[in-house]
Coordinates of N, CA and C in Angstrom, one line a residue:
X21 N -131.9 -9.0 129.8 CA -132.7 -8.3 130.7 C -133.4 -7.1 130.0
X22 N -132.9 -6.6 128.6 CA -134.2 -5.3 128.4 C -134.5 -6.0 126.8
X23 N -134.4 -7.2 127.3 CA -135.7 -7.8 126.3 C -137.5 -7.9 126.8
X24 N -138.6 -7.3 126.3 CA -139.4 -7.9 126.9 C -139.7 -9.2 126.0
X25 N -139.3 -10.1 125.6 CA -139.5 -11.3 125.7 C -138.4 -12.3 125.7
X26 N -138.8 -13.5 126.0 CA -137.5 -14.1 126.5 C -137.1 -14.9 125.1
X27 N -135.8 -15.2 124.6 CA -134.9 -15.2 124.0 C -135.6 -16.8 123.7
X28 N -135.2 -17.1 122.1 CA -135.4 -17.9 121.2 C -134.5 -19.0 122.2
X29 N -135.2 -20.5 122.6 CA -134.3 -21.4 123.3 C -134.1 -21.5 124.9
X30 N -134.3 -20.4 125.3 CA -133.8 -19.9 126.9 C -134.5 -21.5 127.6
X31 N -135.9 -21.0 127.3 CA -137.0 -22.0 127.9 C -136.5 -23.4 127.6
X32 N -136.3 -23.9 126.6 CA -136.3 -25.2 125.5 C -134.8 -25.9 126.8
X33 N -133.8 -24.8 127.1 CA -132.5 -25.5 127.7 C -132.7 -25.9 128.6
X34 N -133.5 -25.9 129.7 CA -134.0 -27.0 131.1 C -134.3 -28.3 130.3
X35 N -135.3 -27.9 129.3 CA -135.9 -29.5 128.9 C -134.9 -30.1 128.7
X36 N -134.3 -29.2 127.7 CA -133.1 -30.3 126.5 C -132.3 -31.0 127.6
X37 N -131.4 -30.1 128.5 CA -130.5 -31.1 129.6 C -131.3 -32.3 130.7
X38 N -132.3 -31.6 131.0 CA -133.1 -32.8 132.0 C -133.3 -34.0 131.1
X39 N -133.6 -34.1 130.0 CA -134.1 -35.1 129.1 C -132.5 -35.5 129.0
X40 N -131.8 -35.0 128.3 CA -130.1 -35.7 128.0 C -129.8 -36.2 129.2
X41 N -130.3 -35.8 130.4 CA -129.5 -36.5 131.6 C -129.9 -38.1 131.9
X42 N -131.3 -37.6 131.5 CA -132.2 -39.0 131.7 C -132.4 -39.8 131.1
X43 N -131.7 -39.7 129.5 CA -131.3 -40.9 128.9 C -129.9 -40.7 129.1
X44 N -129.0 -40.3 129.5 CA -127.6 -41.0 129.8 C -127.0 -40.5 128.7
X45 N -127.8 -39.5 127.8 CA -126.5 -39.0 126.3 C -125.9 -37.8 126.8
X46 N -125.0 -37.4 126.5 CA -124.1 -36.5 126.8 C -124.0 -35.4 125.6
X47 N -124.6 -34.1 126.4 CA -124.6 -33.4 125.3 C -124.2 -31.8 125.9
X48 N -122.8 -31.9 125.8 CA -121.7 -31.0 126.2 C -122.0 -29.4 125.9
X49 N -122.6 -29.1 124.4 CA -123.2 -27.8 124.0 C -124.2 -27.3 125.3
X50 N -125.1 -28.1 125.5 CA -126.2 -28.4 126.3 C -126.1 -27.8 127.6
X51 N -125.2 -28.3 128.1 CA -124.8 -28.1 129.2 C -124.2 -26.6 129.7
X52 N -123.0 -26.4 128.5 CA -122.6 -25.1 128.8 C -123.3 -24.2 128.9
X53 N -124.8 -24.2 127.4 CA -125.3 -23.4 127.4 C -126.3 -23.0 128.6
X54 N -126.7 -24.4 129.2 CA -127.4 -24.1 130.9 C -126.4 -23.7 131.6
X55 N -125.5 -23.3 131.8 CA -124.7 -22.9 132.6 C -124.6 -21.7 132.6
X56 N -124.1 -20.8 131.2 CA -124.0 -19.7 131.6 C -125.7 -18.6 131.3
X57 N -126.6 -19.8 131.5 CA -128.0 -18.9 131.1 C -128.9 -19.0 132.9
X58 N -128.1 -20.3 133.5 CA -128.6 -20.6 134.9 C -128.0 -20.8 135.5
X59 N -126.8 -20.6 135.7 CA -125.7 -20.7 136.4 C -124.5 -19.8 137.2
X60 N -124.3 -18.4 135.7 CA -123.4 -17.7 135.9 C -122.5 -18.0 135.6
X61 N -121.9 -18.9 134.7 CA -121.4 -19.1 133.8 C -120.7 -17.7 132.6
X62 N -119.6 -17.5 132.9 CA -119.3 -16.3 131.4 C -119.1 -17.1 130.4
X63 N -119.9 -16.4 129.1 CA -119.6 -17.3 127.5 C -118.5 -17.8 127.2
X64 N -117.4 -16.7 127.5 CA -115.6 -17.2 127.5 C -115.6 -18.5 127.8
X65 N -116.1 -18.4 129.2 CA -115.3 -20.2 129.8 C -115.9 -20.9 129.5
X66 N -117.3 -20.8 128.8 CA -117.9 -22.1 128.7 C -117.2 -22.5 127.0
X67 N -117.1 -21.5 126.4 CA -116.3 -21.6 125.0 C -115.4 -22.5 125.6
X68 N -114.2 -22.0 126.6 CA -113.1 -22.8 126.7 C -113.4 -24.1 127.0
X69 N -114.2 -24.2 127.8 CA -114.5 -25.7 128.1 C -115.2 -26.7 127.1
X70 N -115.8 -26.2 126.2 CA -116.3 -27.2 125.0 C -114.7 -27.3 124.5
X71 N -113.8 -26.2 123.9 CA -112.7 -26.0 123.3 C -111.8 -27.4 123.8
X72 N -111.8 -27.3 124.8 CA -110.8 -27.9 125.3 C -111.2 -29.8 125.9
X73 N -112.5 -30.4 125.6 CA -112.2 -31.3 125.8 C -111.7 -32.8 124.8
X74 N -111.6 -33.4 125.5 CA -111.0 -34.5 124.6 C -111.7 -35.0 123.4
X75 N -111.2 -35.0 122.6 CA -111.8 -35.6 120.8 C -112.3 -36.7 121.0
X76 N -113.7 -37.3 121.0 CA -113.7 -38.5 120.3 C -114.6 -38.6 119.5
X77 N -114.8 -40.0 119.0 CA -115.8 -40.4 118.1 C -117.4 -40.0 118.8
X78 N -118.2 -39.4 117.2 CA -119.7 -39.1 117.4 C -120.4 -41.0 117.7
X79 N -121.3 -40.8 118.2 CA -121.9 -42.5 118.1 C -123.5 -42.1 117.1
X80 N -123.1 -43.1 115.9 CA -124.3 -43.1 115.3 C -125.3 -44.3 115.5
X81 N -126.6 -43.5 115.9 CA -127.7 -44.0 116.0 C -128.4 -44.9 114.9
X82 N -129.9 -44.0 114.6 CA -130.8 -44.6 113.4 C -130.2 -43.5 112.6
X83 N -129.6 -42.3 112.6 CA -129.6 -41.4 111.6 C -128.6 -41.9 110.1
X84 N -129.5 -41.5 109.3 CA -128.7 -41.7 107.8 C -128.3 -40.7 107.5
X85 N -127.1 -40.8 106.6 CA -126.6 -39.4 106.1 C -127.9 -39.5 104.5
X86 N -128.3 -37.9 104.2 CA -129.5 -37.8 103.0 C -130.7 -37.6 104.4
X87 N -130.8 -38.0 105.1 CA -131.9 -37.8 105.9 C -131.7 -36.8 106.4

């Protein structure tokens, strides 16, 4: 709030989630961070809630490791 300009990303996190939703990838950072920036969301819990969910495997794409 006593920024006069808005914050590196702020804007960028509607796109990022509406696009992840719309192809069906799941991107948990993403989310939290729309949450507590449009939501009301406190940092604590959204820490806890990335913290805390279940491990699994990344799925790799076209990406190479060197790229």
């Amino acid at each position: 709030a006593g920024m006069s300009m808005v914050a590196e990303g702020v804007r960028t996190t509607r796109a990022a989630r509406s696009l992840s939703r719309a192809a069906g990838v799941e991107m948990p950072i993403v989310e939290r961070v729309h949450a507590v920036l449009f939501e009301g969301e406190a940092p604590a819990g959204a820490i806890r809630k990335l913290m805390a969910r279940e491990p699994k495997p990344e799925e790799r794409g076209s990406f190479r490791e060197g790229d």
